Short mmCIF file of C-alpha atoms in Angstrom, two decimals:
data_model
loop_
_atom_site.label_atom_id
_atom_site.label_comp_id
_atom_site.label_asym_id
_atom_site.label_seq_id
_atom_site.Cartn_x
_atom_site.Cartn_y
_atom_site.Cartn_z
CA UNK A 1 83.71 -10.79 -46.16
CA UNK A 2 86.56 -12.77 -47.52
CA UNK A 3 86.77 -16.38 -48.99
CA UNK A 4 89.81 -18.33 -48.24
CA UNK A 5 90.54 -21.77 -49.54
CA UNK A 6 92.98 -24.15 -47.89
CA UNK A 7 94.02 -27.04 -50.13
CA UNK A 8 96.43 -30.08 -50.13
CA UNK A 9 96.60 -29.95 -53.93
CA UNK A 10 97.59 -33.44 -54.99
CA UNK A 11 99.68 -33.87 -51.78
CA UNK A 12 99.72 -37.18 -49.67
CA UNK A 13 97.66 -37.90 -46.61
CA UNK A 14 99.95 -35.96 -44.41
CA UNK A 15 99.17 -32.74 -46.45
CA UNK A 16 95.48 -33.45 -45.88
CA UNK A 17 96.16 -33.69 -42.22
CA UNK A 18 98.06 -30.38 -42.48
CA UNK A 19 94.96 -28.89 -43.90
CA UNK A 20 92.81 -29.99 -40.90
CA UNK A 21 95.69 -28.61 -38.43
CA UNK A 22 95.86 -25.27 -40.29
CA UNK A 23 92.04 -25.00 -40.25
CA UNK A 24 91.98 -25.49 -36.44
CA UNK A 25 94.77 -22.89 -36.00
CA UNK A 26 92.96 -20.40 -38.33
CA UNK A 27 89.71 -20.88 -36.44
CA UNK A 28 91.39 -20.11 -33.03
CA UNK A 29 92.95 -16.96 -34.60
CA UNK A 30 89.71 -15.82 -35.93
CA UNK A 31 87.88 -16.43 -32.51
CA UNK A 32 90.61 -14.15 -30.85
CA UNK A 33 89.98 -11.40 -33.33
CA UNK A 34 86.18 -11.64 -33.30
CA UNK A 35 85.97 -12.90 -36.97
CA UNK A 36 83.12 -15.21 -37.85
CA UNK A 37 84.17 -18.12 -40.04
CA UNK A 38 82.00 -20.56 -42.03
CA UNK A 39 82.93 -23.65 -43.94
CA UNK A 40 81.10 -23.33 -47.15
CA UNK A 41 82.57 -26.25 -49.03
CA UNK A 42 84.80 -29.12 -48.04
CA UNK A 43 86.48 -32.22 -49.54
CA UNK A 44 87.44 -34.90 -47.03
CA UNK A 45 90.75 -36.65 -47.17
CA UNK A 46 91.23 -40.34 -47.38
CA UNK A 47 91.89 -40.49 -43.63
CA UNK A 48 89.29 -39.55 -40.96
CA UNK A 49 89.45 -36.08 -39.68
CA UNK A 50 91.49 -34.77 -42.72
CA UNK A 51 90.67 -32.56 -45.70
CA UNK A 52 91.82 -32.33 -49.13
CA UNK A 53 90.32 -28.81 -49.48
CA UNK A 54 88.02 -26.44 -47.54
CA UNK A 55 86.50 -23.16 -48.55
CA UNK A 56 85.87 -20.78 -45.83
CA UNK A 57 83.92 -17.43 -45.51
CA UNK A 58 85.58 -14.84 -43.17
CA UNK A 59 83.52 -12.02 -41.84
CA UNK A 60 84.43 -9.22 -39.59
CA UNK A 61 86.54 -6.20 -39.27
CA UNK A 62 89.71 -8.08 -39.48
CA UNK A 63 88.75 -10.60 -42.16
CA UNK A 64 90.77 -9.22 -44.93
CA UNK A 65 93.98 -8.87 -42.69
CA UNK A 66 93.49 -12.44 -41.66
CA UNK A 67 93.13 -13.95 -45.08
CA UNK A 68 96.20 -11.99 -46.17
CA UNK A 69 98.14 -13.24 -43.36
CA UNK A 70 97.34 -16.85 -44.39
CA UNK A 71 97.66 -16.40 -48.24
CA UNK A 72 100.49 -18.41 -49.88
CA UNK A 73 102.08 -21.72 -49.22
CA UNK A 74 102.24 -23.28 -45.71
CA UNK A 75 104.95 -25.53 -44.70
CA UNK A 76 104.52 -28.19 -41.88
CA UNK A 77 107.83 -29.82 -40.59
CA UNK A 78 106.98 -33.09 -38.83
CA UNK A 79 107.71 -36.85 -39.05
CA UNK A 80 104.99 -38.66 -40.82
CA UNK A 81 102.28 -39.77 -38.32
CA UNK A 82 101.18 -42.28 -40.85
CA UNK A 83 104.46 -43.88 -42.15
CA UNK A 84 107.06 -44.50 -39.24
CA UNK A 85 110.67 -44.02 -40.49
CA UNK A 86 109.66 -42.14 -43.56
CA UNK A 87 112.38 -39.77 -44.65
CA UNK A 88 110.27 -37.02 -45.72
CA UNK A 89 109.39 -34.38 -42.92
CA UNK A 90 108.45 -31.28 -44.90
CA UNK A 91 104.74 -30.93 -46.08
CA UNK A 92 103.32 -28.16 -48.05
CA UNK A 93 99.64 -27.05 -48.43
CA UNK A 94 98.40 -23.70 -49.92
CA UNK A 95 95.95 -20.93 -48.97
CA UNK A 96 94.22 -18.99 -51.67
CA UNK A 97 92.23 -16.00 -51.16
CA UNK A 98 89.46 -15.97 -53.90
CA UNK A 99 88.83 -12.70 -55.82
CA UNK A 100 85.95 -10.69 -54.74
CA UNK A 101 83.05 -10.47 -57.18
CA UNK A 102 82.88 -7.31 -59.44
CA UNK A 103 80.22 -4.90 -58.35
CA UNK A 104 77.95 -5.66 -61.35
CA UNK A 105 77.81 -9.52 -60.65
CA UNK A 106 74.85 -9.19 -58.37
CA UNK A 107 72.73 -7.92 -61.19
CA UNK A 108 73.48 -11.12 -63.06
CA UNK A 109 72.19 -13.34 -60.17
CA UNK A 110 68.60 -14.37 -59.70
CA UNK A 111 68.01 -14.72 -55.85
CA UNK A 112 65.19 -16.93 -54.41
CA UNK A 113 64.46 -17.19 -50.69
CA UNK A 114 63.39 -20.31 -48.89
CA UNK A 115 62.89 -21.45 -45.38
CA UNK A 116 66.10 -22.97 -43.91
CA UNK A 117 66.24 -26.70 -43.24
CA UNK A 118 68.16 -29.07 -41.06
CA UNK A 119 69.12 -28.80 -37.34
CA UNK A 120 68.62 -25.64 -35.55
CA UNK A 121 65.29 -26.07 -33.68
CA UNK A 122 62.19 -24.32 -34.21
CA UNK A 123 63.82 -21.01 -35.48
CA UNK A 124 65.27 -22.56 -38.34
CA UNK A 125 61.80 -22.83 -40.21
CA UNK A 126 60.46 -19.49 -39.01
CA UNK A 127 61.93 -17.21 -41.42
CA UNK A 128 62.74 -17.37 -45.15
CA UNK A 129 66.42 -16.65 -44.50
CA UNK A 130 67.90 -19.31 -46.83
CA UNK A 131 69.00 -18.10 -50.22
CA UNK A 132 69.17 -19.99 -53.60
CA UNK A 133 71.07 -18.06 -56.16
CA UNK A 134 71.36 -18.61 -59.92
CA UNK A 135 74.00 -17.09 -62.21
CA UNK A 136 71.65 -16.52 -65.02
CA UNK A 137 74.22 -16.75 -67.95
CA UNK A 138 75.79 -19.96 -66.77
CA UNK A 139 73.07 -21.60 -64.78
CA UNK A 140 75.53 -21.96 -61.62
CA UNK A 141 73.19 -22.38 -58.67
CA UNK A 142 74.11 -22.32 -54.91
CA UNK A 143 72.09 -22.63 -51.84
CA UNK A 144 73.21 -20.82 -48.62
CA UNK A 145 71.65 -21.08 -45.15
CA UNK A 146 74.70 -20.75 -42.88
CA UNK A 147 73.56 -17.33 -41.58
CA UNK A 148 70.22 -16.28 -40.02
CA UNK A 149 70.29 -13.03 -41.93
CA UNK A 150 69.04 -13.20 -45.58
CA UNK A 151 71.29 -10.35 -46.37
CA UNK A 152 74.28 -12.22 -45.21
CA UNK A 153 73.40 -15.37 -47.01
CA UNK A 154 73.06 -13.36 -50.24
CA UNK A 155 76.54 -12.06 -49.75
CA UNK A 156 77.89 -15.51 -49.24
CA UNK A 157 75.98 -16.89 -52.23
CA UNK A 158 77.48 -14.12 -54.40
CA UNK A 159 80.88 -14.88 -53.23
CA UNK A 160 80.42 -18.63 -53.98
CA UNK A 161 79.16 -18.02 -57.55
CA UNK A 162 82.17 -15.68 -58.11
CA UNK A 163 84.42 -18.48 -56.80
CA UNK A 164 82.68 -20.97 -59.24
CA UNK A 165 82.99 -18.52 -62.05
CA UNK A 166 86.64 -18.37 -61.53
CA UNK A 167 86.85 -22.15 -61.65
CA UNK A 168 84.86 -22.08 -64.94
CA UNK A 169 87.16 -19.46 -66.21
CA UNK A 170 90.03 -21.86 -65.41
CA UNK A 171 88.89 -24.18 -68.10
CA UNK A 172 88.35 -21.44 -70.81
CA UNK A 173 91.29 -19.10 -70.41
CA UNK A 174 94.77 -20.45 -70.70
CA UNK A 175 96.42 -17.84 -68.41
CA UNK A 176 94.07 -18.32 -65.55
CA UNK A 177 94.20 -22.11 -66.03
CA UNK A 178 98.01 -22.15 -65.70
CA UNK A 179 97.94 -19.96 -62.69
CA UNK A 180 95.21 -21.94 -60.87
CA UNK A 181 97.12 -25.38 -61.97
CA UNK A 182 100.09 -24.11 -60.15
CA UNK A 183 98.19 -23.77 -56.92
CA UNK A 184 96.05 -26.82 -57.10
CA UNK A 185 98.61 -29.33 -58.54
CA UNK A 186 101.85 -28.21 -57.29
CA UNK A 187 101.78 -26.02 -54.14
CA UNK A 188 104.61 -23.48 -54.31
CA UNK A 189 107.34 -24.79 -51.71
CA UNK A 190 109.58 -21.64 -51.69
CA UNK A 191 109.02 -18.79 -49.29
CA UNK A 192 106.25 -20.20 -47.31
CA UNK A 193 103.77 -17.61 -45.70
CA UNK A 194 103.79 -19.79 -42.45
CA UNK A 195 106.00 -22.54 -41.22
CA UNK A 196 104.55 -24.98 -38.37
CA UNK A 197 106.41 -27.77 -36.63
CA UNK A 198 105.55 -30.87 -34.76
CA UNK A 199 102.51 -32.87 -34.09
CA UNK A 200 101.08 -29.93 -32.10
CA UNK A 201 101.35 -27.65 -35.22
CA UNK A 202 103.41 -24.91 -33.45
CA UNK A 203 103.89 -21.70 -35.41
CA UNK A 204 107.67 -21.25 -35.93
CA UNK A 205 107.68 -18.62 -38.65
CA UNK A 206 105.40 -16.25 -40.42
CA UNK A 207 106.48 -13.96 -43.24
CA UNK A 208 104.81 -10.42 -43.02
CA UNK A 209 102.16 -9.41 -45.46
CA UNK A 210 103.40 -7.28 -48.25
CA UNK A 211 102.19 -3.78 -48.03
#
């Protein structure tokens, strides 16, 4: 399982639209490869149907390869659909693979199982598949019920806590803070991993994954 974050950083509305278009493109690729994708967290953009950021879990035999194929900066070449006549036609977003948790992390987490809630018919309340996970040292807590398997939900919860611990480390360690600030506040504009063009978001160029 992989965690992949798509982010518009502090880009304008066009970048938030690019995140939504990139998400749709990634989902199509994942379906073609038989990879399951769940949206674990999202931050909506100012305009309907756009995203400032989405955090995805990718699960399947090709999940690692797909995440690697997306990681990096992503360029969208298109006239602004929001500001006619605007001179800028290049919009950049970022894709970041989140580090996998260390093997001992699960021993630092307290798991509780609960019955899933929300839509899903009668099945959703029949089994205690939902998982609430708490990182004992920090008190970070997440609840996951996206999967019907308790084991799968525990894996996602562990990944989420690892992701949040990395964010916490960002505030405490200068080196990590500088690295993540570069991604969140100024998406790299050179050497994009993928280049898309036009309102239909057509893939024009893809830089190979480094061996």
